Amino acid sequence: MSDDSKNKGGAVKLVSTYLTVKDAKKALAFYAQAFGAREIFRLEDPNGVIGHAEFMIGDTLLQIADEYPDFGALSPITIGGCPVKFTIEVEDAHAAFNQAVAAGCQSMRAVEKQFYGYLSGLVADPFGYSWFLQQKVEDLSAEEMQERWEAVFDESCA
């Protein structure tokens, strides 16, 4: 990157994802069961709607809230999907995948060895988000991954 791309506001400390869902209480319980999430805290309005909550999956902080259409906070269910996918690196991809499916995730792509050195599977949660569950099985350089990536296209074009 060029020097022009550097953050002029100081050092970045953290980038966190903010999920908007229908029924954040249910989502927090689901993420605990499916991915071992730990809730940090929640702020509820007098009607029991979660205006903000924070939780951890592994060492990653995530934030979540119920939909607030008046503020433009809409869930993937409401807007017809989410193009963003999350990745959780785990010790055992098969076990994590099975746990997520047992909790209610839909299997989108079974766990398979990938060209970039991971076992990886993809699940979709009931709230409109998709999650890669992957386990590192090989240390590869960028050049090795590029060679394998090119081989994938060579095989698919043959």
mmCIF file with all atom_site columns, C-alpha atoms in Angstrom, residues 57-157:
data_model
loop_
_atom_site.group_PDB
_atom_site.id
_atom_site.type_symbol
_atom_site.label_atom_id
_atom_site.label_alt_id
_atom_site.label_comp_id
_atom_site.label_asym_id
_atom_site.label_entity_id
_atom_site.label_seq_id
_atom_site.pdbx_PDB_ins_code
_atom_site.Cartn_x
_atom_site.Cartn_y
_atom_site.Cartn_z
_atom_site.occupancy
_atom_site.B_iso_or_equiv
_atom_site.pdbx_formal_charge
_atom_site.auth_seq_id
_atom_site.auth_comp_id
_atom_site.auth_asym_id
_atom_site.auth_atom_id
_atom_site.pdbx_PDB_model_num
ATOM 1   C CA . ILE A 1 57  ? -16.215 -16.068 19.890  1.00 0.00 ? 57  ILE A CA 1
ATOM 2   C CA . GLY A 1 58  ? -12.708 -17.182 20.762  1.00 0.00 ? 58  GLY A CA 1
ATOM 3   C CA . ASP A 1 59  ? -10.666 -13.997 21.099  1.00 0.00 ? 59  ASP A CA 1
ATOM 4   C CA . THR A 1 60  ? -12.915 -12.001 18.761  1.00 0.00 ? 60  THR A CA 1
ATOM 5   C CA . LEU A 1 61  ? -15.350 -9.364  19.968  1.00 0.00 ? 61  LEU A CA 1
ATOM 6   C CA . LEU A 1 62  ? -18.652 -9.145  18.125  1.00 0.00 ? 62  LEU A CA 1
ATOM 7   C CA . GLN A 1 63  ? -21.556 -6.790  18.657  1.00 0.00 ? 63  GLN A CA 1
ATOM 8   C CA . ILE A 1 64  ? -25.232 -7.453  18.030  1.00 0.00 ? 64  ILE A CA 1
ATOM 9   C CA . ALA A 1 65  ? -28.591 -5.696  18.184  1.00 0.00 ? 65  ALA A CA 1
ATOM 10  C CA . ASP A 1 66  ? -32.187 -6.281  17.273  1.00 0.00 ? 66  ASP A CA 1
ATOM 11  C CA . GLU A 1 67  ? -33.534 -4.600  14.176  1.00 0.00 ? 67  GLU A CA 1
ATOM 12  C CA . TYR A 1 68  ? -34.396 -0.930  14.502  1.00 0.00 ? 68  TYR A CA 1
ATOM 13  C CA . PRO A 1 69  ? -35.900 -0.033  11.108  1.00 0.00 ? 69  PRO A CA 1
ATOM 14  C CA . ASP A 1 70  ? -36.321 3.620   12.125  1.00 0.00 ? 70  ASP A CA 1
ATOM 15  C CA . PHE A 1 71  ? -32.517 3.826   12.387  1.00 0.00 ? 71  PHE A CA 1
ATOM 16  C CA . GLY A 1 72  ? -31.833 1.793   9.238   1.00 0.00 ? 72  GLY A CA 1
ATOM 17  C CA . ALA A 1 73  ? -30.706 -1.229  11.268  1.00 0.00 ? 73  ALA A CA 1
ATOM 18  C CA . LEU A 1 74  ? -32.095 -4.171  9.279   1.00 0.00 ? 74  LEU A CA 1
ATOM 19  C CA . SER A 1 75  ? -31.202 -7.843  9.426   1.00 0.00 ? 75  SER A CA 1
ATOM 20  C CA . PRO A 1 76  ? -30.146 -10.042 6.499   1.00 0.00 ? 76  PRO A CA 1
ATOM 21  C CA . ILE A 1 77  ? -33.529 -11.771 6.782   1.00 0.00 ? 77  ILE A CA 1
ATOM 22  C CA . THR A 1 78  ? -35.308 -8.466  6.148   1.00 0.00 ? 78  THR A CA 1
ATOM 23  C CA . ILE A 1 79  ? -33.075 -7.309  3.285   1.00 0.00 ? 79  ILE A CA 1
ATOM 24  C CA . GLY A 1 80  ? -32.791 -10.686 1.564   1.00 0.00 ? 80  GLY A CA 1
ATOM 25  C CA . GLY A 1 81  ? -29.354 -11.946 2.575   1.00 0.00 ? 81  GLY A CA 1
ATOM 26  C CA . CYS A 1 82  ? -25.848 -10.913 3.548   1.00 0.00 ? 82  CYS A CA 1
ATOM 27  C CA . PRO A 1 83  ? -22.859 -11.080 1.178   1.00 0.00 ? 83  PRO A CA 1
ATOM 28  C CA . VAL A 1 84  ? -20.388 -11.081 4.090   1.00 0.00 ? 84  VAL A CA 1
ATOM 29  C CA . LYS A 1 85  ? -19.108 -14.427 5.386   1.00 0.00 ? 85  LYS A CA 1
ATOM 30  C CA . PHE A 1 86  ? -17.405 -14.970 8.741   1.00 0.00 ? 86  PHE A CA 1
ATOM 31  C CA . THR A 1 87  ? -14.486 -17.313 9.374   1.00 0.00 ? 87  THR A CA 1
ATOM 32  C CA . ILE A 1 88  ? -13.856 -19.107 12.646  1.00 0.00 ? 88  ILE A CA 1
ATOM 33  C CA . GLU A 1 89  ? -10.534 -20.918 12.908  1.00 0.00 ? 89  GLU A CA 1
ATOM 34  C CA . VAL A 1 90  ? -10.932 -23.993 15.100  1.00 0.00 ? 90  VAL A CA 1
ATOM 35  C CA . GLU A 1 91  ? -8.855  -26.942 16.310  1.00 0.00 ? 91  GLU A CA 1
ATOM 36  C CA . ASP A 1 92  ? -11.216 -29.527 14.770  1.00 0.00 ? 92  ASP A CA 1
ATOM 37  C CA . ALA A 1 93  ? -13.218 -28.408 11.734  1.00 0.00 ? 93  ALA A CA 1
ATOM 38  C CA . HIS A 1 94  ? -15.331 -31.558 11.599  1.00 0.00 ? 94  HIS A CA 1
ATOM 39  C CA . ALA A 1 95  ? -16.355 -31.302 15.263  1.00 0.00 ? 95  ALA A CA 1
ATOM 40  C CA . ALA A 1 96  ? -17.097 -27.567 14.991  1.00 0.00 ? 96  ALA A CA 1
ATOM 41  C CA . PHE A 1 97  ? -19.129 -28.115 11.824  1.00 0.00 ? 97  PHE A CA 1
ATOM 42  C CA . ASN A 1 98  ? -21.139 -30.929 13.423  1.00 0.00 ? 98  ASN A CA 1
ATOM 43  C CA . GLN A 1 99  ? -21.752 -28.810 16.549  1.00 0.00 ? 99  GLN A CA 1
ATOM 44  C CA . ALA A 1 100 ? -23.022 -25.887 14.462  1.00 0.00 ? 100 ALA A CA 1
ATOM 45  C CA . VAL A 1 101 ? -25.339 -28.118 12.412  1.00 0.00 ? 101 VAL A CA 1
ATOM 46  C CA . ALA A 1 102 ? -26.643 -29.810 15.579  1.00 0.00 ? 102 ALA A CA 1
ATOM 47  C CA . ALA A 1 103 ? -27.399 -26.350 17.002  1.00 0.00 ? 103 ALA A CA 1
ATOM 48  C CA . GLY A 1 104 ? -29.480 -25.461 13.944  1.00 0.00 ? 104 GLY A CA 1
ATOM 49  C CA . CYS A 1 105 ? -27.122 -24.188 11.259  1.00 0.00 ? 105 CYS A CA 1
ATOM 50  C CA . GLN A 1 106 ? -27.734 -25.311 7.703   1.00 0.00 ? 106 GLN A CA 1
ATOM 51  C CA . SER A 1 107 ? -24.860 -27.126 6.002   1.00 0.00 ? 107 SER A CA 1
ATOM 52  C CA . MET A 1 108 ? -23.875 -25.116 2.929   1.00 0.00 ? 108 MET A CA 1
ATOM 53  C CA . ARG A 1 109 ? -20.561 -26.804 2.109   1.00 0.00 ? 109 ARG A CA 1
ATOM 54  C CA . ALA A 1 110 ? -19.209 -29.929 3.801   1.00 0.00 ? 110 ALA A CA 1
ATOM 55  C CA . VAL A 1 111 ? -15.771 -29.851 5.420   1.00 0.00 ? 111 VAL A CA 1
ATOM 56  C CA . GLU A 1 112 ? -13.130 -30.555 2.782   1.00 0.00 ? 112 GLU A CA 1
ATOM 57  C CA . LYS A 1 113 ? -9.401  -29.979 2.346   1.00 0.00 ? 113 LYS A CA 1
ATOM 58  C CA . GLN A 1 114 ? -8.845  -26.694 0.535   1.00 0.00 ? 114 GLN A CA 1
ATOM 59  C CA . PHE A 1 115 ? -6.003  -25.644 -1.753  1.00 0.00 ? 115 PHE A CA 1
ATOM 60  C CA . TYR A 1 116 ? -4.919  -22.934 0.732   1.00 0.00 ? 116 TYR A CA 1
ATOM 61  C CA . GLY A 1 117 ? -3.995  -25.405 3.505   1.00 0.00 ? 117 GLY A CA 1
ATOM 62  C CA . TYR A 1 118 ? -7.184  -25.618 5.565   1.00 0.00 ? 118 TYR A CA 1
ATOM 63  C CA . LEU A 1 119 ? -9.995  -28.055 6.190   1.00 0.00 ? 119 LEU A CA 1
ATOM 64  C CA . SER A 1 120 ? -13.035 -25.848 5.696   1.00 0.00 ? 120 SER A CA 1
ATOM 65  C CA . GLY A 1 121 ? -16.811 -26.123 5.759   1.00 0.00 ? 121 GLY A CA 1
ATOM 66  C CA . LEU A 1 122 ? -19.556 -23.509 5.476   1.00 0.00 ? 122 LEU A CA 1
ATOM 67  C CA . VAL A 1 123 ? -22.746 -23.225 7.525   1.00 0.00 ? 123 VAL A CA 1
ATOM 68  C CA . ALA A 1 124 ? -25.617 -20.721 7.496   1.00 0.00 ? 124 ALA A CA 1
ATOM 69  C CA . ASP A 1 125 ? -27.198 -19.667 10.766  1.00 0.00 ? 125 ASP A CA 1
ATOM 70  C CA . PRO A 1 126 ? -30.939 -19.046 11.224  1.00 0.00 ? 126 PRO A CA 1
ATOM 71  C CA . PHE A 1 127 ? -30.336 -15.274 11.395  1.00 0.00 ? 127 PHE A CA 1
ATOM 72  C CA . GLY A 1 128 ? -29.033 -14.837 7.835   1.00 0.00 ? 128 GLY A CA 1
ATOM 73  C CA . TYR A 1 129 ? -25.266 -15.043 8.348   1.00 0.00 ? 129 TYR A CA 1
ATOM 74  C CA . SER A 1 130 ? -22.803 -17.609 6.965   1.00 0.00 ? 130 SER A CA 1
ATOM 75  C CA . TRP A 1 131 ? -19.764 -18.971 8.791   1.00 0.00 ? 131 TRP A CA 1
ATOM 76  C CA . PHE A 1 132 ? -16.684 -20.786 7.500   1.00 0.00 ? 132 PHE A CA 1
ATOM 77  C CA . LEU A 1 133 ? -15.399 -23.230 10.115  1.00 0.00 ? 133 LEU A CA 1
ATOM 78  C CA . GLN A 1 134 ? -11.818 -24.061 9.312   1.00 0.00 ? 134 GLN A CA 1
ATOM 79  C CA . GLN A 1 135 ? -8.757  -25.805 10.643  1.00 0.00 ? 135 GLN A CA 1
ATOM 80  C CA . LYS A 1 136 ? -5.214  -25.149 9.462   1.00 0.00 ? 136 LYS A CA 1
ATOM 81  C CA . VAL A 1 137 ? -3.543  -28.351 8.269   1.00 0.00 ? 137 VAL A CA 1
ATOM 82  C CA . GLU A 1 138 ? -0.632  -26.966 6.215   1.00 0.00 ? 138 GLU A CA 1
ATOM 83  C CA . ASP A 1 139 ? 1.625   -23.919 6.339   1.00 0.00 ? 139 ASP A CA 1
ATOM 84  C CA . LEU A 1 140 ? 1.813   -22.516 2.817   1.00 0.00 ? 140 LEU A CA 1
ATOM 85  C CA . SER A 1 141 ? 3.463   -19.443 1.363   1.00 0.00 ? 141 SER A CA 1
ATOM 86  C CA . ALA A 1 142 ? 1.473   -17.009 -0.765  1.00 0.00 ? 142 ALA A CA 1
ATOM 87  C CA . GLU A 1 143 ? 3.325   -18.379 -3.808  1.00 0.00 ? 143 GLU A CA 1
ATOM 88  C CA . GLU A 1 144 ? 2.325   -21.975 -3.005  1.00 0.00 ? 144 GLU A CA 1
ATOM 89  C CA . MET A 1 145 ? -1.294  -20.925 -2.566  1.00 0.00 ? 145 MET A CA 1
ATOM 90  C CA . GLN A 1 146 ? -1.186  -19.063 -5.887  1.00 0.00 ? 146 GLN A CA 1
ATOM 91  C CA . GLU A 1 147 ? 0.198   -22.157 -7.657  1.00 0.00 ? 147 GLU A CA 1
ATOM 92  C CA . ARG A 1 148 ? -2.560  -24.304 -6.181  1.00 0.00 ? 148 ARG A CA 1
ATOM 93  C CA . TRP A 1 149 ? -5.191  -21.677 -7.027  1.00 0.00 ? 149 TRP A CA 1
ATOM 94  C CA . GLU A 1 150 ? -4.048  -21.733 -10.650 1.00 0.00 ? 150 GLU A CA 1
ATOM 95  C CA . ALA A 1 151 ? -4.155  -25.542 -10.644 1.00 0.00 ? 151 ALA A CA 1
ATOM 96  C CA . VAL A 1 152 ? -7.794  -25.411 -9.508  1.00 0.00 ? 152 VAL A CA 1
ATOM 97  C CA . PHE A 1 153 ? -8.622  -23.427 -12.643 1.00 0.00 ? 153 PHE A CA 1
ATOM 98  C CA . ASP A 1 154 ? -6.500  -25.676 -14.848 1.00 0.00 ? 154 ASP A CA 1
ATOM 99  C CA . GLU A 1 155 ? -8.422  -28.715 -13.562 1.00 0.00 ? 155 GLU A CA 1
ATOM 100 C CA . SER A 1 156 ? -11.833 -27.080 -13.960 1.00 0.00 ? 156 SER A CA 1
ATOM 101 C CA . CYS A 1 157 ? -11.067 -26.038 -17.534 1.00 0.00 ? 157 CYS A CA 1
#
